[in-house]
XYZ file of C-alpha atoms in Angstrom:
749
model
C 33.541 -86.912 40.730
C 34.927 -85.022 37.940
C 33.968 -87.483 35.304
C 30.556 -87.681 36.711
C 30.235 -83.812 36.713
C 31.360 -83.632 33.156
C 28.893 -86.461 31.933
C 26.160 -84.484 33.745
C 27.166 -81.391 32.193
C 27.085 -82.967 28.605
C 23.646 -84.357 29.512
C 22.483 -80.877 30.649
C 23.627 -79.220 27.285
C 21.873 -81.807 25.119
C 18.688 -81.366 27.049
C 19.093 -77.762 26.756
C 19.566 -77.906 23.093
C 16.615 -80.006 22.553
C 14.408 -77.700 24.612
C 15.604 -74.918 22.650
C 14.761 -76.772 19.454
C 10.986 -77.190 20.621
C 8.482 -74.562 19.223
C 7.404 -71.590 21.202
C 7.631 -67.878 21.973
C 10.549 -66.681 24.040
C 8.641 -66.775 27.459
C 7.788 -70.492 27.000
C 11.403 -71.203 26.093
C 12.837 -69.402 29.387
C 10.326 -71.163 31.393
C 11.061 -74.506 30.369
C 14.998 -73.601 30.685
C 14.586 -72.659 34.363
C 12.637 -75.588 35.014
C 15.190 -77.979 33.341
C 18.216 -76.160 34.998
C 16.659 -76.301 38.461
C 15.883 -80.296 37.958
C 19.087 -81.184 36.594
C 21.256 -78.977 39.266
C 19.224 -80.573 41.867
C 18.035 -77.064 43.383
C 14.957 -75.431 44.509
C 15.227 -72.191 42.377
C 16.365 -71.235 38.924
C 15.961 -67.676 37.741
C 17.009 -65.612 34.441
C 17.549 -61.999 34.621
C 18.022 -59.920 31.400
C 18.823 -56.307 30.786
C 15.873 -54.386 30.070
C 18.296 -51.330 29.314
C 21.849 -50.856 29.964
C 21.350 -50.138 33.766
C 18.303 -52.213 34.399
C 18.094 -55.979 35.087
C 14.380 -57.654 34.748
C 13.397 -61.111 36.138
C 12.329 -62.709 32.909
C 11.670 -66.255 34.161
C 12.056 -68.287 37.208
C 11.181 -71.841 38.634
C 10.912 -71.729 42.469
C 10.218 -68.033 43.097
C 6.887 -66.401 42.893
C 5.586 -66.193 39.309
C 3.791 -62.963 39.707
C 7.099 -61.385 40.021
C 8.234 -62.128 36.441
C 8.749 -58.842 34.310
C 7.889 -56.887 37.666
C 11.094 -57.448 39.592
C 13.733 -55.087 38.456
C 17.028 -54.380 39.953
C 19.673 -51.549 38.983
C 23.102 -52.481 37.845
C 25.064 -53.067 41.032
C 21.645 -53.231 43.240
C 21.547 -56.440 45.411
C 23.443 -59.825 44.588
C 22.029 -60.036 41.271
C 23.135 -56.511 40.478
C 26.550 -57.268 41.830
C 27.101 -60.226 39.576
C 26.083 -58.137 36.647
C 28.317 -55.207 37.563
C 31.233 -57.019 38.359
C 30.713 -59.884 35.857
C 31.987 -62.256 38.417
C 30.351 -65.235 40.401
C 28.696 -64.654 43.800
C 28.394 -67.980 45.581
C 27.266 -68.101 49.261
C 25.541 -70.057 51.640
C 23.946 -67.304 53.417
C 22.810 -64.641 50.898
C 21.141 -61.994 53.616
C 24.679 -61.972 55.170
C 26.295 -60.907 51.813
C 27.319 -57.292 51.475
C 24.804 -55.690 49.002
C 22.366 -58.139 49.538
C 18.687 -56.868 48.955
C 15.410 -58.485 50.005
C 12.732 -58.407 47.062
C 9.624 -59.398 49.108
C 7.294 -59.939 45.639
C 9.671 -62.833 44.745
C 9.396 -65.178 47.915
C 12.945 -65.633 48.055
C 13.318 -65.531 51.850
C 13.380 -69.018 52.166
C 16.130 -69.710 49.923
C 19.379 -68.631 51.706
C 22.010 -70.362 49.584
C 22.683 -68.367 46.046
C 24.851 -68.883 43.048
C 25.003 -66.255 40.475
C 26.815 -66.092 37.252
C 26.734 -63.645 34.607
C 25.338 -64.204 31.119
C 28.081 -62.312 28.813
C 28.967 -62.692 24.989
C 32.368 -61.381 24.130
C 32.523 -59.034 27.254
C 28.970 -57.706 26.705
C 26.755 -58.134 29.697
C 23.584 -59.535 28.894
C 22.053 -60.806 32.212
C 22.595 -63.069 35.032
C 21.709 -66.912 35.875
C 20.772 -67.598 39.446
C 20.088 -70.775 41.465
C 18.906 -70.902 44.742
C 18.264 -73.487 47.575
C 16.596 -73.773 50.893
C 19.499 -75.714 52.482
C 22.415 -73.169 53.253
C 25.404 -74.438 51.513
C 27.928 -73.130 48.872
C 27.844 -74.758 45.534
C 30.858 -76.552 44.311
C 33.375 -75.666 41.574
C 31.830 -78.457 39.538
C 28.362 -77.127 39.770
C 29.962 -73.563 39.117
C 31.649 -74.760 35.961
C 28.577 -76.531 34.596
C 26.399 -73.755 35.104
C 28.855 -71.298 33.523
C 28.819 -73.454 30.525
C 24.862 -73.104 30.374
C 25.201 -69.303 30.969
C 27.478 -69.144 27.691
C 24.639 -70.950 25.564
C 22.036 -68.693 27.279
C 24.371 -65.783 26.291
C 24.382 -67.021 22.246
C 20.777 -67.760 22.108
C 20.078 -64.132 23.734
C 22.125 -62.817 21.234
C 20.246 -64.464 18.580
C 16.862 -63.660 19.618
C 15.591 -66.972 20.979
C 13.989 -65.513 23.768
C 11.830 -62.540 22.122
C 8.032 -62.285 22.345
C 5.420 -61.080 20.066
C 4.053 -58.930 22.965
C 7.571 -57.324 23.521
C 7.674 -58.298 27.108
C 11.089 -59.644 26.048
C 12.512 -57.422 23.287
C 14.752 -58.511 20.574
C 18.188 -57.533 20.725
C 19.508 -55.022 18.011
C 16.187 -53.837 17.165
C 15.476 -50.799 19.602
C 16.848 -47.616 19.275
C 20.066 -46.995 21.433
C 22.358 -43.591 21.988
C 25.701 -43.984 22.691
C 28.174 -41.259 23.732
C 32.105 -41.016 22.862
C 34.819 -38.649 22.362
C 34.314 -36.030 19.350
C 37.558 -36.444 17.340
C 36.371 -34.801 13.973
C 33.270 -32.599 13.605
C 30.163 -32.930 11.411
C 27.056 -34.883 11.210
C 26.106 -37.600 9.029
C 23.068 -40.087 8.378
C 23.775 -43.712 6.846
C 23.878 -47.441 7.641
C 26.423 -49.119 9.671
C 29.458 -51.220 7.945
C 31.213 -53.220 10.389
C 35.042 -53.206 9.615
C 35.361 -56.684 11.191
C 32.145 -58.764 10.735
C 31.034 -60.982 13.346
C 31.459 -64.841 13.212
C 27.995 -66.494 13.463
C 28.071 -69.407 15.659
C 24.870 -71.220 15.532
C 26.048 -74.744 16.944
C 26.758 -74.748 20.597
C 26.399 -78.381 21.877
C 28.427 -81.368 20.509
C 27.357 -84.826 20.388
C 30.951 -86.439 19.864
C 33.457 -84.802 22.400
C 36.408 -86.835 20.951
C 36.045 -85.890 17.339
C 35.255 -82.151 18.690
C 38.636 -82.317 20.533
C 40.406 -83.543 17.587
C 38.840 -80.592 15.358
C 39.602 -78.003 17.750
C 43.366 -79.389 18.050
C 43.612 -79.588 14.180
C 42.194 -75.958 13.820
C 44.767 -74.715 16.483
C 47.514 -76.628 14.777
C 46.525 -74.864 11.480
C 46.462 -71.476 13.290
C 49.735 -71.864 14.531
C 51.253 -72.903 11.122
C 49.638 -69.797 9.849
C 51.111 -67.387 12.600
C 54.644 -69.017 11.898
C 54.190 -68.316 7.951
C 53.486 -64.822 8.689
C 56.471 -64.360 10.888
C 58.737 -65.950 8.357
C 57.451 -63.364 6.041
C 58.146 -60.379 8.478
C 61.896 -61.205 9.206
C 63.063 -57.928 8.032
C 59.644 -56.163 8.834
C 58.941 -53.458 11.543
C 59.562 -54.423 15.189
C 56.125 -53.733 16.498
C 54.476 -55.953 13.795
C 56.830 -58.506 14.835
C 55.836 -57.922 18.546
C 52.234 -58.706 17.831
C 53.026 -61.584 15.668
C 55.099 -63.007 18.550
C 52.301 -62.581 20.974
C 49.899 -64.293 18.792
C 52.291 -67.301 18.601
C 52.875 -67.281 22.298
C 49.018 -67.450 22.882
C 48.637 -69.957 19.953
C 50.980 -72.287 21.484
C 49.657 -71.856 25.048
C 48.837 -75.283 26.566
C 46.456 -73.547 29.070
C 44.643 -71.960 26.245
C 43.870 -75.252 24.493
C 43.362 -77.128 27.504
C 40.396 -74.810 28.617
C 38.815 -74.831 25.514
C 39.350 -78.902 25.356
C 37.659 -79.057 28.908
C 34.613 -77.247 27.507
C 34.225 -79.375 24.674
C 34.545 -82.498 27.224
C 31.936 -80.497 28.906
C 29.545 -80.685 26.050
C 30.248 -77.414 24.102
C 30.967 -77.531 20.672
C 34.546 -76.169 19.367
C 33.025 -72.744 18.353
C 31.356 -72.155 21.555
C 34.103 -73.398 23.568
C 36.240 -70.791 21.848
C 33.812 -67.958 22.295
C 33.503 -69.015 26.030
C 37.289 -68.628 26.332
C 37.213 -65.148 24.367
C 34.194 -63.903 26.478
C 36.194 -64.444 29.771
C 39.216 -62.800 27.973
C 37.183 -59.667 27.398
C 35.705 -59.841 30.748
C 39.099 -59.527 32.014
C 40.129 -56.939 29.460
C 37.625 -54.419 30.773
C 39.481 -54.805 34.396
C 42.977 -54.404 33.282
C 44.526 -50.770 33.949
C 47.920 -51.659 32.408
C 47.976 -50.527 28.696
C 50.634 -53.530 27.825
C 48.252 -56.026 29.569
C 45.334 -54.846 27.640
C 47.210 -54.966 24.126
C 47.894 -58.671 25.126
C 44.313 -59.269 25.943
C 43.628 -57.756 22.592
C 46.091 -60.098 20.825
C 44.274 -63.104 22.482
C 40.994 -61.669 21.463
C 42.339 -61.300 18.034
C 43.704 -64.920 17.976
C 40.365 -66.189 18.981
C 38.739 -64.432 15.832
C 41.140 -66.085 13.550
C 40.480 -69.573 15.217
C 36.765 -69.007 14.836
C 37.226 -68.361 10.973
C 39.055 -71.506 10.905
C 36.560 -73.427 12.263
C 33.573 -72.085 10.646
C 35.100 -71.238 7.204
C 33.788 -67.687 7.566
C 36.210 -65.177 5.974
C 36.156 -61.540 6.462
C 34.304 -60.968 3.218
C 30.797 -62.349 4.270
C 29.226 -61.330 0.725
C 27.389 -58.223 2.303
C 27.075 -55.354 -0.059
C 28.435 -52.060 1.355
C 25.327 -49.718 1.760
C 25.168 -46.625 -0.260
C 25.652 -44.126 2.942
C 28.127 -46.410 4.982
C 29.295 -45.285 8.145
C 32.268 -47.351 9.519
C 32.212 -48.912 12.914
C 35.388 -50.780 14.371
C 37.028 -51.250 17.495
C 39.897 -49.525 16.209
C 41.561 -48.925 12.707
C 44.651 -47.875 11.215
C 45.083 -44.974 8.678
C 46.045 -47.122 5.773
C 43.047 -49.088 6.335
C 40.618 -46.073 6.684
C 42.383 -44.818 3.318
C 41.580 -47.689 1.714
C 37.860 -47.113 2.091
C 38.281 -43.399 0.899
C 35.567 -40.946 0.107
C 32.854 -43.614 0.059
C 32.593 -43.430 3.954
C 30.186 -40.781 5.505
C 31.387 -41.129 9.042
C 33.467 -43.425 11.408
C 32.892 -44.616 14.864
C 35.451 -46.444 16.970
C 35.051 -48.139 20.064
C 38.616 -47.064 21.003
C 40.964 -44.690 18.892
C 42.100 -41.324 20.135
C 41.656 -37.497 19.432
C 45.123 -37.352 18.046
C 45.178 -40.514 16.353
C 46.233 -41.099 12.726
C 42.917 -42.230 11.893
C 41.406 -38.737 13.504
C 44.038 -37.044 10.786
C 42.786 -39.241 7.962
C 39.206 -38.503 8.939
C 39.806 -35.026 8.741
C 41.467 -35.078 5.167
C 38.212 -37.177 4.098
C 35.940 -34.564 5.849
C 33.905 -37.110 7.572
C 32.807 -37.104 11.289
C 34.595 -39.216 13.698
C 33.828 -40.472 17.030
C 36.253 -42.348 19.218
C 35.869 -44.090 22.788
C 32.566 -45.005 21.904
C 32.045 -47.930 24.408
C 29.984 -50.920 23.207
C 28.979 -49.802 19.605
C 30.955 -52.837 17.997
C 28.410 -55.304 20.079
C 25.477 -53.127 19.761
C 25.526 -52.438 16.047
C 24.786 -54.582 13.018
C 25.923 -53.974 9.136
C 22.800 -52.222 7.786
C 21.696 -50.611 11.005
C 20.386 -46.970 10.422
C 22.947 -44.731 12.276
C 23.401 -40.905 12.832
C 26.789 -39.781 13.869
C 26.876 -36.167 15.475
C 30.633 -35.532 15.703
C 29.937 -32.298 17.121
C 28.598 -33.562 20.329
C 30.320 -37.150 20.487
C 26.841 -38.849 20.152
C 25.657 -41.916 18.019
C 22.091 -42.562 17.452
C 21.796 -46.300 16.433
C 18.188 -47.321 14.963
C 16.903 -43.730 16.002
C 13.211 -43.207 15.972
C 11.550 -40.826 13.595
C 11.552 -37.620 15.717
C 15.324 -38.062 16.423
C 16.026 -38.726 12.669
C 14.019 -35.643 11.528
C 15.815 -33.306 13.848
C 19.223 -34.580 12.563
C 18.019 -34.184 8.849
C 17.140 -30.605 9.427
C 20.274 -29.995 10.886
C 22.141 -31.559 8.019
C 20.083 -29.425 5.638
C 21.064 -26.613 7.526
C 24.453 -27.469 7.540
C 24.439 -27.885 3.855
C 22.727 -24.577 3.033
C 25.564 -22.894 5.045
C 28.232 -24.631 3.229
C 26.893 -23.194 -0.124
C 26.691 -19.683 1.514
C 30.145 -20.167 2.680
C 31.302 -21.319 -0.742
C 30.067 -18.132 -2.075
C 32.708 -16.348 0.040
C 35.806 -18.587 -1.412
C 37.256 -15.704 -3.308
C 36.608 -12.890 -0.729
C 39.654 -12.018 1.446
C 38.665 -12.377 5.314
C 38.625 -8.654 6.066
C 37.083 -7.574 9.322
C 34.911 -4.581 9.407
C 37.868 -2.619 11.225
C 39.902 -3.098 8.123
C 42.089 -5.944 9.547
C 43.001 -9.073 7.380
C 43.174 -12.529 8.379
C 44.950 -15.054 6.516
C 43.231 -18.388 6.338
C 45.139 -21.567 5.769
C 44.213 -25.099 5.727
C 45.977 -28.198 7.216
C 46.863 -31.130 5.060
C 48.707 -34.301 5.639
C 47.967 -36.450 2.397
C 47.472 -35.888 -1.337
C 43.485 -36.231 -0.426
C 43.470 -32.827 1.168
C 44.939 -30.914 -1.492
C 41.761 -30.689 -3.940
C 40.382 -28.642 -0.906
C 42.753 -26.092 -1.268
C 41.035 -24.424 -4.280
C 37.422 -25.235 -2.976
C 37.812 -23.837 0.516
C 39.445 -20.425 -0.446
C 42.443 -21.335 1.512
C 45.628 -19.045 1.037
C 47.952 -21.716 1.334
C 48.756 -24.711 3.811
C 49.775 -23.408 6.933
C 50.500 -26.913 8.038
C 51.507 -30.035 6.035
C 51.836 -33.345 8.372
C 54.708 -35.097 6.951
C 54.687 -38.158 9.296
C 51.561 -39.965 7.664
C 53.802 -41.068 4.722
C 56.102 -42.897 7.323
C 53.079 -44.054 9.460
C 51.367 -45.891 6.574
C 54.123 -48.026 5.638
C 55.873 -51.037 7.140
C 59.314 -49.804 6.098
C 61.202 -46.570 5.845
C 60.453 -44.618 2.740
C 62.994 -43.740 0.077
C 64.274 -40.381 -0.250
C 63.313 -40.080 -3.920
C 59.768 -41.301 -2.851
C 59.459 -38.586 -0.384
C 60.670 -35.948 -2.755
C 58.293 -37.242 -5.476
C 55.458 -36.694 -2.796
C 56.490 -33.225 -1.688
C 56.728 -32.320 -5.286
C 53.304 -33.311 -6.195
C 52.062 -31.412 -3.003
C 53.785 -28.061 -4.115
C 52.794 -28.522 -7.617
C 49.016 -29.011 -6.303
C 49.342 -25.808 -4.212
C 50.060 -23.991 -7.457
C 52.170 -21.279 -6.156
C 50.544 -21.122 -2.666
C 52.596 -21.408 0.308
C 53.052 -24.658 2.081
C 54.301 -25.104 5.599
C 56.082 -28.490 5.580
C 56.317 -29.740 9.348
C 59.191 -32.181 9.465
C 58.553 -35.628 11.101
C 56.216 -35.387 14.285
C 56.367 -38.975 15.672
C 56.424 -40.446 19.192
C 53.489 -39.956 21.592
C 50.427 -41.642 19.876
C 52.157 -41.506 16.487
C 54.670 -44.462 16.117
C 56.416 -45.741 13.045
C 56.019 -49.401 12.954
C 59.398 -50.152 11.948
C 60.927 -48.019 14.594
C 61.648 -49.391 18.175
C 59.517 -47.669 20.678
C 60.720 -46.821 24.208
C 58.378 -47.595 26.935
C 57.526 -44.290 28.587
C 55.159 -43.243 31.324
C 53.792 -40.185 29.497
C 54.767 -40.428 25.568
C 52.951 -36.928 24.858
C 55.734 -35.368 27.108
C 58.349 -37.842 25.980
C 60.845 -38.867 23.361
C 58.828 -37.308 20.200
C 59.030 -34.699 17.541
C 62.094 -32.629 17.338
C 63.522 -34.665 20.130
C 63.654 -37.730 17.941
C 64.840 -35.754 14.914
C 67.882 -34.619 16.680
C 68.590 -37.733 18.257
C 68.287 -39.792 15.136
C 69.461 -36.913 12.628
C 69.903 -39.690 9.721
C 66.085 -39.651 9.420
C 65.936 -35.894 9.677
C 68.638 -35.460 7.255
C 66.924 -37.504 4.665
C 63.818 -35.832 4.931
C 65.211 -32.577 4.515
C 66.968 -33.428 1.595
C 63.837 -34.731 0.188
C 62.039 -31.414 0.675
C 64.837 -29.422 -0.694
C 64.810 -31.547 -4.010
C 61.201 -31.253 -3.825
C 61.161 -27.686 -4.160
C 63.298 -27.739 -7.425
C 64.313 -24.118 -7.254
C 60.973 -22.420 -5.911
C 60.355 -21.637 -2.463
C 60.556 -23.872 0.496
C 59.029 -23.313 4.152
C 60.171 -25.799 6.745
C 58.990 -25.766 10.468
C 60.184 -28.100 13.266
C 57.758 -29.353 15.866
C 57.582 -29.191 19.599
C 60.722 -27.082 20.055
C 60.969 -26.504 23.726
C 64.008 -24.160 23.742
C 66.285 -22.139 21.449
C 69.000 -24.721 21.349
C 66.991 -27.327 19.735
C 65.911 -24.754 17.048
C 69.330 -23.717 16.311
C 70.337 -27.314 16.018
C 67.687 -28.108 13.626
C 68.014 -25.117 11.549
C 71.958 -25.758 11.242
C 71.178 -29.219 10.174
C 68.917 -27.772 7.516
C 71.682 -25.081 6.343
C 74.181 -27.902 6.092
C 71.785 -29.889 4.025
C 71.424 -26.712 1.503
C 75.271 -26.752 1.471
C 75.417 -30.252 0.546
C 72.745 -29.823 -2.257
C 74.612 -27.113 -3.762
C 77.943 -29.104 -3.628
C 75.988 -31.744 -5.343
C 74.871 -29.372 -8.214
C 71.234 -29.688 -7.189
C 68.973 -26.576 -7.611
C 68.274 -24.914 -4.150
C 65.209 -23.101 -2.906
C 64.757 -19.647 -4.337
C 63.346 -18.501 -0.968
C 63.899 -20.393 2.245
C 61.883 -20.015 5.445
C 62.623 -21.998 8.589
C 60.117 -21.667 11.398
C 59.214 -23.498 14.615
C 55.973 -24.532 16.145
C 55.668 -23.219 19.761
C 53.619 -26.137 21.446
C 55.596 -25.787 24.837
C 54.868 -22.851 27.151
C 58.822 -22.777 27.657
C 59.492 -21.399 24.297
C 57.292 -18.363 24.732
C 60.301 -17.355 27.166
C 62.939 -18.104 24.940
C 65.573 -15.485 24.433
C 64.819 -12.381 22.071
C 67.475 -13.972 19.778
C 65.101 -16.856 19.145
C 62.512 -14.858 18.158
C 64.811 -12.834 15.625
C 66.392 -15.991 14.364
C 63.047 -17.721 13.501
C 61.414 -16.695 10.308
C 57.937 -17.517 11.365
C 56.284 -18.793 14.533
C 53.251 -21.224 14.329
C 51.635 -21.751 17.666
C 50.491 -25.458 17.827
C 47.332 -24.998 19.896
C 46.319 -28.573 20.442
C 49.803 -29.449 22.323
C 50.178 -25.830 23.760
C 46.605 -25.776 25.404
C 47.403 -29.178 26.932
C 50.605 -28.481 28.349
C 49.397 -24.911 29.328
C 46.521 -26.318 31.564
C 48.312 -29.430 32.211
C 45.214 -31.384 31.032
C 45.684 -34.532 28.536
C 43.684 -33.669 25.392
C 43.266 -37.505 25.053
C 41.706 -37.828 28.935
C 37.876 -37.167 28.549
C 37.767 -36.348 32.254
C 39.813 -32.994 31.866
C 40.155 -32.305 28.276
C 36.968 -30.138 28.041
C 37.771 -28.564 31.573
C 39.696 -25.792 30.325
C 38.598 -23.241 27.709
C 40.953 -21.494 24.942
C 38.870 -18.155 25.943
C 40.186 -18.276 29.357
C 41.794 -14.959 30.267
C 44.708 -16.926 31.527
C 45.478 -18.420 28.007
C 44.526 -15.252 25.801
C 46.852 -13.373 28.195
C 49.613 -15.741 27.197
C 48.721 -15.769 23.472
C 49.194 -11.953 23.630
C 52.292 -12.071 25.257
C 53.743 -14.489 22.410
C 52.205 -12.132 19.736
C 53.875 -8.954 21.217
C 57.157 -10.960 21.320
C 56.826 -11.803 17.580
C 55.938 -8.498 16.831
C 58.794 -6.806 18.474
C 61.151 -9.091 16.358
C 59.321 -8.456 13.142
C 58.408 -12.400 12.979
C 55.213 -13.678 11.354
C 53.172 -15.740 13.852
C 50.164 -17.936 13.008
C 47.873 -20.289 15.069
C 47.134 -23.900 14.008
C 45.121 -26.519 15.569
C 41.331 -27.348 16.251
C 40.569 -23.916 18.011
C 41.733 -22.190 14.675
C 38.760 -23.826 12.807
C 36.154 -23.133 15.486
C 34.445 -19.597 14.377
C 34.080 -18.302 18.196
C 37.641 -19.312 19.305
C 39.100 -18.066 15.836
C 37.311 -14.654 16.286
C 38.788 -14.238 19.791
C 42.139 -15.320 18.817
C 42.042 -12.602 16.113
C 40.930 -10.210 18.716
C 44.300 -11.152 20.794
C 46.422 -10.104 17.774
C 46.556 -13.329 15.742
C 46.537 -12.468 12.056
C 47.020 -16.091 10.570
C 45.022 -19.160 11.301
C 45.431 -22.581 9.981
C 42.650 -25.138 10.178
C 40.897 -28.235 8.466
C 39.535 -27.089 5.003
C 35.741 -27.251 6.040
C 36.195 -24.560 8.676
C 37.525 -21.910 6.702
C 33.928 -20.872 5.225
C 32.374 -20.457 8.773
C 35.587 -18.581 10.334
C 35.578 -16.183 7.038
C 31.790 -15.490 7.546
C 32.012 -14.569 10.989
C 35.338 -12.344 10.514
C 33.646 -10.676 7.837
C 30.984 -9.606 10.246
C 33.051 -8.523 12.929
C 35.164 -5.727 14.375
C 38.379 -6.996 15.800
C 38.672 -3.882 17.804
C 35.554 -4.743 19.625
C 36.724 -8.122 20.350
C 40.010 -6.874 21.770
C 38.000 -4.404 23.908
C 36.090 -7.303 25.418
C 39.366 -8.972 26.356
C 41.055 -5.802 27.798
C 37.804 -5.336 29.522
C 37.730 -8.846 31.276
C 41.225 -8.371 32.148
C 40.306 -5.261 33.936
C 37.268 -6.674 35.879
C 39.291 -10.001 36.706
C 36.944 -12.324 34.724
C 38.090 -15.893 34.423
C 36.585 -16.692 30.850
C 34.987 -14.236 28.228
C 33.106 -16.873 26.123
C 29.924 -15.452 27.372
C 30.613 -12.008 26.385
C 32.115 -13.106 23.037
C 29.207 -15.222 22.121
C 26.756 -12.250 23.338
C 28.670 -9.883 20.791
C 28.378 -12.550 17.926
C 24.733 -12.614 18.665
C 24.393 -9.024 18.035
C 26.261 -8.899 14.747
C 24.338 -8.526 11.494
C 23.617 -11.910 9.634
C 25.407 -12.715 6.465
């Protein structure tokens, strides 16, 4: 029975290939295909439903149902059995469709006489394209062999749909990748950009789906898998001394490459008529579908490994490398599933924006995007399958929206927005040399955040008074091995030289959570953001911290040095880290090296607990930097990477502002300088309110300094302080409306 079924499957695929090769428009092809499938499967009905938009399926062709229902019958995702197949990306096989959960009768189709139902998803690489259905008058469930044969056909239909084989001149069936699409994601870096898509990982194009010689094709897949296994083994030999995580990825590759089940499933698809490339894509599509249903991060990573391995195998089979010969457009906007900081830095300033299907707000890529001053959107589901290199794209990093192939009205509106932003930037540039002094006479020190040398030219151009936060972890994260002390010292020396006497606050290594050094063992933690990270790693692994502190001392070369420790939760952590730094000062003196002319040692207040530390802590610290991003998520118990809650709580809530005022008051009593660092420091409304709450130093991305300074120059901080006090007295929960109203009443600049 199996041999007969496989023979019939190959016969059906060859007939399908011949049918697709015949001239005609998309509707004619679909009509011929449904007739061919119904005849070959000995069934009364065959229907093809394709997505009209992301939520709507449309009956596009049928043999056996009422022809007048074509392009009229539509179902929402999840509606009826067809909608259920599409939503779950799984097979529905029943002998009695009306008795099935979710069944919906569509009277215009005349399907009431066909109780048996088999529906399979038409999908490509995890992207849902439609549903293939066969029905029969005789109430029976379809066999596993029939399901398998139809699954193979559905895969070929998916490939042909992607290639535009079913489009019509009358637009009844629209071409893919031609219509306008709006996708939403998370805003990781603000800004607006217009340009053309540049895919980080170009798609492998498969055009041959059916084989004529299964024996030769099986030999070809085995040879390609053997070559793949050899390449993975070679990579592993080269990484004997490399980072643990990199080796773990390659070990996973080797495990999958040597999986007998993986190869056997592809061979079975080939024996049933598919080409090698189509068999690989079929297996890859099923893995992508499983990926969408897996909640466990570790298992998702392993399925990603299998997905990447499939791409490598396809490149071996097709001979298509990552370099397709395409020329990067003039205004490229990078589209990728994910990307590391090193790869993003290689693109450099030529990029106008970045859109990631995965990624995170606090990722390394987000830090680099801020340094490059380009908008970044993360968690943009479907972007890598919807976008093609060269597509017109607009990225709205303010609202986390991507417009692919936008119509003229959308493009025109965004061009007006970009022009206004450019004009505002020119106005802000004129304020560069003017200190940020409010109308009440209060001066606010505005500093910039940095993390790579590419940031430093902005120090002069933005009018920043110094670097309020220099993130030192990127130099560790961009490498596959621990950097040498001499390399770090040289880098820090270049940073200080570029600052040209301005204050630079170096934050010691803040790793853990979403920032993991590739050459360091990472413990499995249920909640990494609140786990073993930052100062906790530094104190538990003092060798790394000592080496970094030595590099900082030597980089100062007798000049001033400012160091702060991240995520300090209690006084004992700060004193331990401070003592470690002072011991390194003594050691450098003993070695005869130049010592800093002035040394400031501070702490980042990112945990609510530190705000309640003993007075001695505030007296011992030379300065406090409030790390707004972490403090806010811990204060509200709202993960800033979780889109469901990260916008739920407002910086301008009275509870948070009251907490900030208490921190400011404790620092004032101890005579300790306090600053606020984070995304909110660079948002004009939030920055003004924080200044009204007593903050006199803010650190932000360079592009935010102009807008923040412009607002502070026009405002009276005593008015803002009065708004906060009045809101407290009245029991108001959030003062954003009052602050926005006040700003609108100010004279324009």
